[in-house]
Amino acid sequence: MSAIAPVTVEVGLGERAYDILIGPGLLSGAGQEISRRLPGRRAAVVTDENVAAAQLGTLKAGLETSGIQPAVITLPAGEKTKSFAHLEEVVDGVLAAKLERGDIVIALGGGVIGDLAGFAAGIVRRGMNFVQIPTSLLAQVDSSVGGKTGINSPRGKNLVGVFHQPKLVLADTGVLDTLPIREFRAGYAELAKYGLIDRPAFFAWLEANWQDVFAGGPARAEAIAEACRAKADVVARDEFETGDRALLNLGHTFGHALEAATHYDGARLVHGEGVAIGMALAHRFSARLNLASPDDAGRVEAHLRAVGLPWRMADIPGELPDAEALLTYIAQDKKVSRGALTFILTRGVGQAFIARDVPASEVLGFLAENHPG
Ligand SMILES: NC(=O)c1ccc[n+]([C@@H]2O[C@H](COP(=O)([O-])OP(=O)(O)OC[C@H]3O[C@@H](n4cnc5c(N)ncnc54)[C@H](O)[C@@H]3O)[C@@H](O)[C@H]2O)c1
């Protein structure tokens, strides 16, 4: 393991509590860490083709040194992998390897692999041990923490899944060096989200230090640790999203609609980019409703633009469906409660709140005004 000590953030969930370790060089020591915490277990590693090429060798070598010969299940990369067909493949791979309930499913990959492998771990033998080794920035700051797992249905994103907390999260900040820059930026949107929700000082720090976060080194690890602290806080307060946890959906109602409207085509829009545009729209929409100053919306847009993220619908290549069709996608999203639209809106940077009963006519007018067509 690296000489630099990792930061540990605890997710305080009583008997389901677990640690997130954050720092460079954790991947090579993962076998040792896992066998120390979960001794004598067998393991299956679920990963995708890109991550397998870049990072699997290091993990496997460390596991084997610690006496774990893992079964490896390698899937195609991309959002379309979060499907029933690939869930079946993972379940079958774990059962074919004759793993027991106390054995371990390890997710080595981004949010797609983490969500899918976590779901499989949650249902095979009624719940196996699960370890997250997130390899994308998005997964390190968001999806690997908190126990939400699942797949997409043809009817929408993340509609099928379970809550299943991992036993351990190992966020090796060095593995992000092989992540394509576009994906790093997309993950950065989720990182900035924590500042915009309720940590205005963190957002201001990111405005000043984002280049160091992109470059790597201590600023990157510090930013990821801060994001994990923010996420761990919310999850500990509201594990099953009956209240506050919904704040983490800032930007996601618009973002999911744009992902659906572009048919989950990663060439046009990846998840984090949808969130970036969604966060900018949430701030602009809040200003339109006279809840926040337009200056705050301008500040958010300027930062997203500075880091090279898309921030308006016009930044998505190709044509978009019209405002009415976009509203239909929004209404299909799961954050609709008994017909009323629920949005995460804001009173300014770091002051997000849950708004229920947002009138559809306001949303439609706003979408029409901001539509590029
Ligand atoms: N469970 C949750 O709480 C939660 C939260 C946020 C997002 N999500 C989900 O996360 C998914 C998006 O995650 P993502 O952005 O990580 O997408 P992803 O898993 O598709 O990873 C992005 C791309 O980067 C590649 N990649 C990942 N790590 C790499 C590395 N170190 N080197 C080289 N290539 C690497 C992958 O192969 C993929 O092509 C969405 O499905 C979203 O719904 C879940």
Tab-separated table of C-alpha atoms and ligand atoms in Angstrom:
chain	number	residue	atom	x	y	z
A	1	MET	CA	0.000	0.000	0.000
A	2	SER	CA	1.106	3.574	-0.581
A	3	ALA	CA	3.169	5.382	2.030
A	4	ILE	CA	0.527	8.135	2.169
A	5	ALA	CA	-2.023	7.130	4.809
A	6	PRO	CA	-5.561	6.938	3.443
A	7	VAL	CA	-8.348	9.069	4.894
A	8	THR	CA	-11.096	7.015	6.548
A	9	VAL	CA	-14.722	8.167	6.519
A	10	GLU	CA	-17.211	6.085	8.469
A	11	VAL	CA	-20.772	5.599	7.283
A	12	GLY	CA	-22.592	5.453	10.627
A	13	LEU	CA	-25.325	2.915	10.117
A	14	GLY	CA	-25.211	0.965	13.395
A	15	GLU	CA	-24.648	-2.714	12.726
A	16	ARG	CA	-24.410	-1.980	8.996
A	17	ALA	CA	-21.729	0.709	9.508
A	18	TYR	CA	-18.696	0.579	7.223
A	19	ASP	CA	-15.562	2.470	6.300
A	20	ILE	CA	-14.694	4.327	3.139
A	21	LEU	CA	-10.925	4.449	2.650
A	22	ILE	CA	-9.718	7.221	0.343
A	23	GLY	CA	-6.223	7.764	-0.987
A	24	PRO	CA	-3.684	6.836	-3.658
A	25	GLY	CA	-2.356	3.289	-3.983
A	26	LEU	CA	-5.196	1.444	-2.242
A	27	LEU	CA	-5.873	-0.961	-5.124
A	28	SER	CA	-2.676	-2.967	-4.745
A	29	GLY	CA	-3.353	-3.425	-1.019
A	30	ALA	CA	-7.040	-4.226	-1.467
A	31	GLY	CA	-6.508	-7.999	-1.071
A	32	GLN	CA	-4.798	-7.456	2.257
A	33	GLU	CA	-7.467	-5.007	3.483
A	34	ILE	CA	-10.342	-7.279	2.431
A	35	SER	CA	-8.848	-10.456	3.890
A	36	ARG	CA	-8.092	-8.632	7.166
A	37	ARG	CA	-11.709	-7.425	7.495
A	38	LEU	CA	-13.462	-10.462	6.029
A	39	PRO	CA	-11.063	-13.346	6.692
A	40	GLY	CA	-11.311	-16.718	4.989
A	41	ARG	CA	-13.851	-15.694	2.352
A	42	ARG	CA	-13.901	-16.416	-1.364
A	43	ALA	CA	-14.673	-13.693	-3.875
A	44	ALA	CA	-15.991	-12.806	-7.303
A	45	VAL	CA	-14.839	-9.604	-8.987
A	46	VAL	CA	-17.340	-7.908	-11.295
A	47	THR	CA	-15.837	-5.380	-13.686
A	48	ASP	CA	-16.163	-3.961	-17.205
A	49	GLU	CA	-13.887	-4.309	-20.211
A	50	ASN	CA	-12.279	-0.855	-19.886
A	51	VAL	CA	-11.560	-1.179	-16.189
A	52	ALA	CA	-10.355	-4.757	-16.630
A	53	ALA	CA	-7.762	-3.549	-19.144
A	54	ALA	CA	-6.609	-0.661	-16.940
A	55	GLN	CA	-6.869	-1.899	-13.337
A	56	LEU	CA	-7.890	-5.548	-12.901
A	57	GLY	CA	-4.332	-6.934	-12.953
A	58	THR	CA	-3.313	-4.905	-9.878
A	59	LEU	CA	-6.387	-5.981	-7.896
A	60	LYS	CA	-6.037	-9.654	-8.853
A	61	ALA	CA	-2.357	-9.769	-7.937
A	62	GLY	CA	-3.113	-8.302	-4.496
A	63	LEU	CA	-6.015	-10.685	-3.895
A	64	GLU	CA	-3.924	-13.686	-4.909
A	65	THR	CA	-1.084	-12.628	-2.605
A	66	SER	CA	-3.648	-12.620	0.201
A	67	GLY	CA	-4.812	-16.124	-0.691
A	68	ILE	CA	-7.977	-15.140	-2.593
A	69	GLN	CA	-8.333	-16.614	-6.117
A	70	PRO	CA	-11.268	-14.597	-7.416
A	71	ALA	CA	-13.763	-15.571	-10.078
A	72	VAL	CA	-13.823	-12.683	-12.555
A	73	ILE	CA	-16.944	-11.552	-14.411
A	74	THR	CA	-16.161	-8.994	-17.113
A	75	LEU	CA	-19.034	-7.144	-18.774
A	76	PRO	CA	-19.304	-4.611	-21.600
A	77	ALA	CA	-18.818	-0.996	-20.515
A	78	GLY	CA	-21.670	1.514	-20.508
A	79	GLU	CA	-25.089	2.332	-19.091
A	80	LYS	CA	-26.832	-0.358	-21.180
A	81	THR	CA	-25.071	-2.971	-19.028
A	82	LYS	CA	-27.397	-2.080	-16.116
A	83	SER	CA	-29.981	-4.508	-17.500
A	84	PHE	CA	-31.809	-7.704	-16.556
A	85	ALA	CA	-29.687	-9.666	-19.058
A	86	HIS	CA	-26.402	-8.642	-17.434
A	87	LEU	CA	-27.839	-9.039	-13.935
A	88	GLU	CA	-28.557	-12.639	-14.870
A	89	GLU	CA	-25.005	-13.029	-16.155
A	90	VAL	CA	-23.557	-11.782	-12.846
A	91	VAL	CA	-25.893	-13.925	-10.738
A	92	ASP	CA	-25.013	-16.962	-12.827
A	93	GLY	CA	-21.278	-16.228	-12.606
A	94	VAL	CA	-21.408	-15.946	-8.814
A	95	LEU	CA	-23.417	-19.174	-8.483
A	96	ALA	CA	-21.210	-21.011	-10.999
A	97	ALA	CA	-18.191	-20.095	-8.848
A	98	LYS	CA	-20.046	-21.808	-5.948
A	99	LEU	CA	-19.796	-18.796	-3.681
A	100	GLU	CA	-21.666	-18.949	-0.380
A	101	ARG	CA	-23.639	-16.273	1.404
A	102	GLY	CA	-20.641	-15.204	3.528
A	103	ASP	CA	-18.408	-14.856	0.477
A	104	ILE	CA	-17.753	-11.551	-1.241
A	105	VAL	CA	-18.875	-9.838	-4.430
A	106	ILE	CA	-16.347	-7.128	-5.310
A	107	ALA	CA	-17.369	-4.356	-7.725
A	108	LEU	CA	-14.356	-2.963	-9.574
A	109	GLY	CA	-15.609	-0.177	-11.814
A	110	GLY	CA	-17.728	2.910	-12.165
A	111	GLY	CA	-21.316	3.440	-11.082
A	112	VAL	CA	-22.686	1.035	-13.658
A	113	ILE	CA	-20.693	-1.903	-12.315
A	114	GLY	CA	-21.217	-0.837	-8.680
A	115	ASP	CA	-25.005	-0.597	-9.071
A	116	LEU	CA	-25.268	-3.894	-10.972
A	117	ALA	CA	-22.847	-5.940	-8.842
A	118	GLY	CA	-24.380	-4.512	-5.664
A	119	PHE	CA	-27.841	-5.567	-6.790
A	120	ALA	CA	-26.570	-9.076	-7.572
A	121	ALA	CA	-24.858	-9.213	-4.152
A	122	GLY	CA	-28.136	-8.099	-2.554
A	123	ILE	CA	-30.225	-10.880	-4.063
A	124	VAL	CA	-27.949	-13.907	-4.558
A	125	ARG	CA	-28.422	-16.263	-1.604
A	126	ARG	CA	-30.566	-13.487	-0.052
A	127	GLY	CA	-27.648	-11.148	0.369
A	128	MET	CA	-23.892	-11.681	0.103
A	129	ASN	CA	-21.028	-9.571	1.402
A	130	PHE	CA	-20.272	-6.712	-0.938
A	131	VAL	CA	-17.155	-4.570	-1.382
A	132	GLN	CA	-17.023	-1.504	-3.602
A	133	ILE	CA	-13.798	-0.536	-5.363
A	134	PRO	CA	-15.015	2.501	-7.328
A	135	THR	CA	-12.804	3.462	-10.266
A	136	SER	CA	-14.591	6.509	-11.695
A	137	LEU	CA	-14.765	9.877	-9.950
A	138	LEU	CA	-18.557	9.666	-9.984
A	139	ALA	CA	-18.480	6.300	-8.243
A	140	GLN	CA	-15.904	7.476	-5.674
A	141	VAL	CA	-17.889	10.553	-4.648
A	142	ASP	CA	-21.391	9.193	-4.980
A	143	SER	CA	-22.597	5.838	-6.219
A	144	SER	CA	-20.295	3.538	-4.199
A	145	VAL	CA	-21.508	5.011	-0.904
A	146	GLY	CA	-24.972	4.565	0.534
A	147	GLY	CA	-26.168	1.155	-0.589
A	148	LYS	CA	-28.461	2.074	-3.471
A	149	THR	CA	-28.107	-0.662	-6.072
A	150	GLY	CA	-30.068	-1.543	-9.159
A	151	ILE	CA	-30.585	-1.695	-12.878
A	152	ASN	CA	-32.603	0.204	-15.471
A	153	SER	CA	-35.926	-0.939	-16.867
A	154	PRO	CA	-36.986	-0.164	-20.437
A	155	ARG	CA	-39.494	2.107	-18.633
A	156	GLY	CA	-36.848	4.197	-16.920
A	157	LYS	CA	-33.585	4.491	-15.038
A	158	ASN	CA	-32.826	2.737	-11.746
A	159	LEU	CA	-36.388	1.455	-11.411
A	160	VAL	CA	-35.424	-2.043	-10.217
A	161	GLY	CA	-33.104	-2.589	-7.276
A	162	VAL	CA	-32.544	-2.981	-3.548
A	163	PHE	CA	-30.786	-1.159	-0.745
A	164	HIS	CA	-27.709	-3.250	0.052
A	165	GLN	CA	-24.859	-1.612	1.942
A	166	PRO	CA	-21.273	-2.601	1.187
A	167	LYS	CA	-18.976	-3.867	3.951
A	168	LEU	CA	-16.146	-1.647	2.740
A	169	VAL	CA	-15.430	0.997	0.095
A	170	LEU	CA	-11.877	1.421	-1.221
A	171	ALA	CA	-11.522	4.632	-3.242
A	172	ASP	CA	-8.037	4.602	-4.773
A	173	THR	CA	-7.617	8.159	-6.066
A	174	GLY	CA	-4.718	7.050	-8.290
A	175	VAL	CA	-6.906	4.788	-10.458
A	176	LEU	CA	-8.607	7.932	-11.751
A	177	ASP	CA	-5.453	8.604	-13.800
A	178	THR	CA	-6.676	6.098	-16.415
A	179	LEU	CA	-10.231	7.499	-16.454
A	180	PRO	CA	-10.997	9.372	-19.712
A	181	ILE	CA	-11.107	13.142	-19.081
A	182	ARG	CA	-14.721	13.390	-20.212
A	183	GLU	CA	-15.708	10.871	-17.519
A	184	PHE	CA	-13.607	12.681	-14.922
A	185	ARG	CA	-15.490	15.896	-15.707
A	186	ALA	CA	-18.808	14.090	-15.505
A	187	GLY	CA	-17.912	12.856	-12.014
A	188	TYR	CA	-16.833	16.357	-11.085
A	189	ALA	CA	-20.457	17.456	-11.528
A	190	GLU	CA	-21.493	15.134	-8.676
A	191	LEU	CA	-18.586	16.426	-6.595
A	192	ALA	CA	-19.666	20.044	-7.060
A	193	LYS	CA	-23.215	18.981	-6.198
A	194	TYR	CA	-22.337	18.621	-2.498
A	195	GLY	CA	-21.193	22.238	-2.397
A	196	LEU	CA	-24.365	23.368	-4.113
A	197	ILE	CA	-26.630	21.380	-1.759
A	198	ASP	CA	-25.430	22.639	1.622
A	199	ARG	CA	-21.653	23.259	1.631
A	200	PRO	CA	-21.136	26.707	0.105
A	201	ALA	CA	-17.566	26.917	1.445
A	202	PHE	CA	-16.747	23.676	-0.393
A	203	PHE	CA	-18.193	25.096	-3.624
A	204	ALA	CA	-16.055	28.221	-3.216
A	205	TRP	CA	-13.008	25.999	-2.531
A	206	LEU	CA	-13.719	24.078	-5.741
A	207	GLU	CA	-14.021	27.318	-7.716
A	208	ALA	CA	-10.511	28.193	-6.510
A	209	ASN	CA	-8.918	24.722	-6.601
A	210	TRP	CA	-10.620	22.700	-9.346
A	211	GLN	CA	-7.489	22.579	-11.484
A	212	ASP	CA	-5.588	20.840	-8.651
A	213	VAL	CA	-8.458	18.370	-8.250
A	214	PHE	CA	-8.152	17.506	-11.950
A	215	ALA	CA	-4.343	17.292	-11.713
A	216	GLY	CA	-4.394	14.724	-8.877
A	217	GLY	CA	-2.433	14.797	-5.636
A	218	PRO	CA	-3.662	15.933	-2.213
A	219	ALA	CA	-6.364	18.325	-3.513
A	220	ARG	CA	-8.044	15.477	-5.378
A	221	ALA	CA	-8.030	13.166	-2.356
A	222	GLU	CA	-9.243	15.991	-0.095
A	223	ALA	CA	-12.142	16.839	-2.425
A	224	ILE	CA	-13.193	13.180	-2.655
A	225	ALA	CA	-12.992	12.804	1.131
A	226	GLU	CA	-15.162	15.897	1.640
A	227	ALA	CA	-17.731	14.538	-0.810
A	228	CYS	CA	-17.748	11.162	0.976
A	229	ARG	CA	-18.230	12.913	4.341
A	230	ALA	CA	-21.187	14.809	2.876
A	231	LYS	CA	-22.719	11.672	1.400
A	232	ALA	CA	-22.072	9.599	4.545
A	233	ASP	CA	-23.821	12.270	6.649
A	234	VAL	CA	-26.943	12.216	4.516
A	235	VAL	CA	-27.045	8.417	4.286
A	236	ALA	CA	-26.642	8.034	8.063
A	237	ARG	CA	-29.575	10.449	8.574
A	238	ASP	CA	-31.875	8.948	5.965
A	239	GLU	CA	-30.741	5.547	4.703
A	240	PHE	CA	-33.944	4.716	2.797
A	241	GLU	CA	-34.639	8.160	1.291
A	242	THR	CA	-37.769	9.048	3.171
A	243	GLY	CA	-36.596	12.639	3.664
A	244	ASP	CA	-33.309	14.541	3.337
A	245	ARG	CA	-31.543	12.034	1.124
A	246	ALA	CA	-33.645	13.299	-1.776
A	247	LEU	CA	-31.470	16.446	-1.716
A	248	LEU	CA	-28.789	14.338	-3.407
A	249	ASN	CA	-31.062	14.387	-6.444
A	250	LEU	CA	-30.208	18.042	-7.113
A	251	GLY	CA	-30.016	18.325	-10.897
A	252	HIS	CA	-31.242	14.765	-11.403
A	253	THR	CA	-34.867	15.398	-12.363
A	254	PHE	CA	-33.851	17.485	-15.373
A	255	GLY	CA	-30.752	15.313	-15.868
A	256	HIS	CA	-32.613	11.997	-15.986
A	257	ALA	CA	-35.143	13.465	-18.417
A	258	LEU	CA	-32.305	14.562	-20.716
A	259	GLU	CA	-30.664	11.125	-20.455
A	260	ALA	CA	-33.946	9.450	-21.368
A	261	ALA	CA	-34.553	11.972	-24.170
A	262	THR	CA	-31.149	11.109	-25.655
A	263	HIS	CA	-31.863	7.363	-25.227
A	264	TYR	CA	-28.941	6.851	-22.818
A	265	ASP	CA	-26.598	7.393	-25.748
A	266	GLY	CA	-23.264	8.047	-24.034
A	267	ALA	CA	-21.874	9.587	-27.204
A	268	ARG	CA	-24.334	12.461	-26.665
A	269	LEU	CA	-24.686	12.647	-22.905
A	270	VAL	CA	-23.290	10.666	-19.973
A	271	HIS	CA	-24.978	10.658	-16.568
A	272	GLY	CA	-22.760	13.255	-14.879
A	273	GLU	CA	-23.124	15.619	-17.826
A	274	GLY	CA	-26.887	15.312	-17.511
A	275	VAL	CA	-26.512	16.172	-13.817
A	276	ALA	CA	-24.350	19.208	-14.675
A	277	ILE	CA	-26.971	20.586	-17.062
A	278	GLY	CA	-29.677	19.601	-14.581
A	279	MET	CA	-27.991	21.510	-11.726
A	280	ALA	CA	-27.589	24.618	-13.870
A	281	LEU	CA	-31.265	24.344	-14.878
A	282	ALA	CA	-32.357	23.812	-11.243
A	283	HIS	CA	-30.601	27.054	-10.261
A	284	ARG	CA	-31.973	28.973	-13.261
A	285	PHE	CA	-35.475	27.576	-12.605
A	286	SER	CA	-35.220	28.626	-8.935
A	287	ALA	CA	-34.320	32.149	-10.088
A	288	ARG	CA	-37.304	32.147	-12.474
A	289	LEU	CA	-39.556	31.226	-9.540
A	290	ASN	CA	-38.035	34.158	-7.583
A	291	LEU	CA	-36.595	31.784	-5.002
A	292	ALA	CA	-32.952	32.623	-5.692
A	293	SER	CA	-30.921	35.369	-7.289
A	294	PRO	CA	-30.081	35.007	-10.989
A	295	ASP	CA	-26.493	35.804	-9.930
A	296	ASP	CA	-26.275	32.436	-8.188
A	297	ALA	CA	-27.475	30.678	-11.328
A	298	GLY	CA	-24.851	32.622	-13.284
A	299	ARG	CA	-22.163	31.600	-10.817
A	300	VAL	CA	-23.027	27.896	-11.140
A	301	GLU	CA	-23.136	28.098	-14.927
A	302	ALA	CA	-19.776	29.902	-15.001
A	303	HIS	CA	-18.091	27.232	-12.894
A	304	LEU	CA	-19.467	24.329	-14.938
A	305	ARG	CA	-18.364	26.121	-18.112
A	306	ALA	CA	-14.887	26.789	-16.636
A	307	VAL	CA	-14.253	23.086	-15.974
A	308	GLY	CA	-15.472	22.187	-19.460
A	309	LEU	CA	-18.820	20.655	-18.536
A	310	PRO	CA	-21.989	21.147	-20.568
A	311	TRP	CA	-24.347	23.481	-18.672
A	312	ARG	CA	-27.318	24.130	-20.986
A	313	MET	CA	-29.500	21.995	-23.233
A	314	ALA	CA	-27.914	23.575	-26.296
A	315	ASP	CA	-24.622	21.870	-25.330
A	316	ILE	CA	-26.071	18.418	-26.098
A	317	PRO	CA	-25.196	17.363	-29.649
A	318	GLY	CA	-28.127	16.496	-31.920
A	319	GLU	CA	-31.789	17.399	-31.661
A	320	LEU	CA	-33.821	17.210	-28.475
A	321	PRO	CA	-37.530	16.444	-28.211
A	322	ASP	CA	-39.666	19.560	-27.636
A	323	ALA	CA	-40.505	21.023	-24.214
A	324	GLU	CA	-43.757	19.038	-23.869
A	325	ALA	CA	-41.996	15.772	-24.576
A	326	LEU	CA	-39.273	16.665	-22.067
A	327	LEU	CA	-41.969	17.325	-19.463
A	328	THR	CA	-43.366	13.847	-20.139
A	329	TYR	CA	-39.924	12.373	-19.415
A	330	ILE	CA	-39.806	14.380	-16.187
A	331	ALA	CA	-43.237	13.127	-15.166
A	332	GLN	CA	-42.110	9.524	-15.775
A	333	ASP	CA	-39.129	9.947	-13.481
A	334	LYS	CA	-39.572	8.282	-10.109
A	335	LYS	CA	-39.520	11.527	-8.130
A	336	VAL	CA	-43.166	12.119	-8.990
A	337	SER	CA	-45.457	11.732	-6.003
A	338	ARG	CA	-49.174	11.313	-6.704
A	339	GLY	CA	-49.085	13.456	-9.841
A	340	ALA	CA	-47.276	16.455	-8.304
A	341	LEU	CA	-43.795	17.281	-9.536
A	342	THR	CA	-41.065	17.159	-6.923
A	343	PHE	CA	-37.910	19.125	-7.615
A	344	ILE	CA	-34.802	19.966	-5.678
A	345	LEU	CA	-34.714	23.752	-5.866
A	346	THR	CA	-32.477	26.297	-4.191
A	347	ARG	CA	-32.428	29.648	-2.420
A	348	GLY	CA	-28.816	30.129	-3.530
A	349	VAL	CA	-25.461	28.347	-3.623
A	350	GLY	CA	-25.437	25.829	-0.752
A	351	GLN	CA	-29.142	26.267	0.056
A	352	ALA	CA	-30.959	23.488	-1.764
A	353	PHE	CA	-34.337	22.270	-0.561
A	354	ILE	CA	-37.024	19.758	-1.538
A	355	ALA	CA	-39.954	21.429	-3.309
A	356	ARG	CA	-43.096	19.334	-3.682
A	357	ASP	CA	-46.087	20.373	-5.791
A	358	VAL	CA	-44.127	22.300	-8.397
A	359	PRO	CA	-46.752	23.226	-11.035
A	360	ALA	CA	-46.180	21.442	-14.343
A	361	SER	CA	-47.116	24.649	-16.210
A	362	GLU	CA	-44.120	26.468	-14.657
A	363	VAL	CA	-41.803	23.640	-15.648
A	364	LEU	CA	-43.182	23.618	-19.175
A	365	GLY	CA	-42.770	27.377	-19.573
A	366	PHE	CA	-39.217	27.191	-18.269
A	367	LEU	CA	-38.293	24.298	-20.581
A	368	ALA	CA	-39.751	26.132	-23.577
A	369	GLU	CA	-37.737	29.277	-22.750
A	370	ASN	CA	-34.507	27.327	-22.395
A	371	HIS	CA	-35.011	24.879	-25.240
A	372	PRO	CA	-32.383	25.255	-27.976
A	373	GLY	CA	-34.782	24.367	-30.820
B	1	LIG	N1	-26.161	4.030	-6.532
B	1	LIG	C1	-26.111	5.329	-6.452
B	1	LIG	O1	-26.325	5.916	-5.377
B	1	LIG	C2	-25.775	6.128	-7.670
B	1	LIG	C3	-25.441	7.485	-7.545
B	1	LIG	C4	-25.055	8.183	-8.688
B	1	LIG	C5	-24.999	7.526	-9.918
B	1	LIG	N2	-25.329	6.220	-9.993
B	1	LIG	C6	-25.244	5.497	-11.270
B	1	LIG	O2	-23.885	5.490	-11.689
B	1	LIG	C7	-23.844	5.296	-13.116
B	1	LIG	C8	-22.810	6.211	-13.717
B	1	LIG	O3	-21.551	5.880	-13.176
B	1	LIG	P1	-20.196	6.242	-13.953
B	1	LIG	O4	-20.262	7.643	-14.404
B	1	LIG	O5	-19.092	5.796	-13.087
B	1	LIG	O6	-20.335	5.369	-15.283
B	1	LIG	P2	-19.610	4.043	-15.779
B	1	LIG	O7	-19.624	3.001	-14.739
B	1	LIG	O8	-20.219	3.744	-17.096
B	1	LIG	O9	-18.099	4.516	-15.977
B	1	LIG	C9	-17.821	5.504	-16.931
B	1	LIG	C10	-16.830	5.002	-17.999
B	1	LIG	O10	-15.515	5.050	-17.462
B	1	LIG	C11	-14.873	3.779	-17.598
B	1	LIG	N3	-13.985	3.675	-16.442
B	1	LIG	C12	-14.350	3.660	-15.138
B	1	LIG	N4	-13.265	3.690	-14.357
B	1	LIG	C13	-12.176	3.707	-15.173
B	1	LIG	C14	-10.777	3.768	-14.958
B	1	LIG	N5	-10.249	3.881	-13.733
B	1	LIG	N6	-9.966	3.744	-16.052
B	1	LIG	C15	-10.499	3.683	-17.303
B	1	LIG	N7	-11.802	3.670	-17.575
B	1	LIG	C16	-12.637	3.681	-16.513
B	1	LIG	C17	-15.994	2.786	-17.681
B	1	LIG	O11	-15.582	1.626	-18.355
B	1	LIG	C18	-17.044	3.567	-18.460
B	1	LIG	O12	-16.764	3.493	-19.836
B	1	LIG	C19	-25.256	5.567	-13.607
B	1	LIG	O13	-25.842	4.347	-13.971
B	1	LIG	C20	-25.979	6.150	-12.411
B	1	LIG	O14	-27.346	5.858	-12.397
B	1	LIG	C21	-25.707	5.507	-8.898
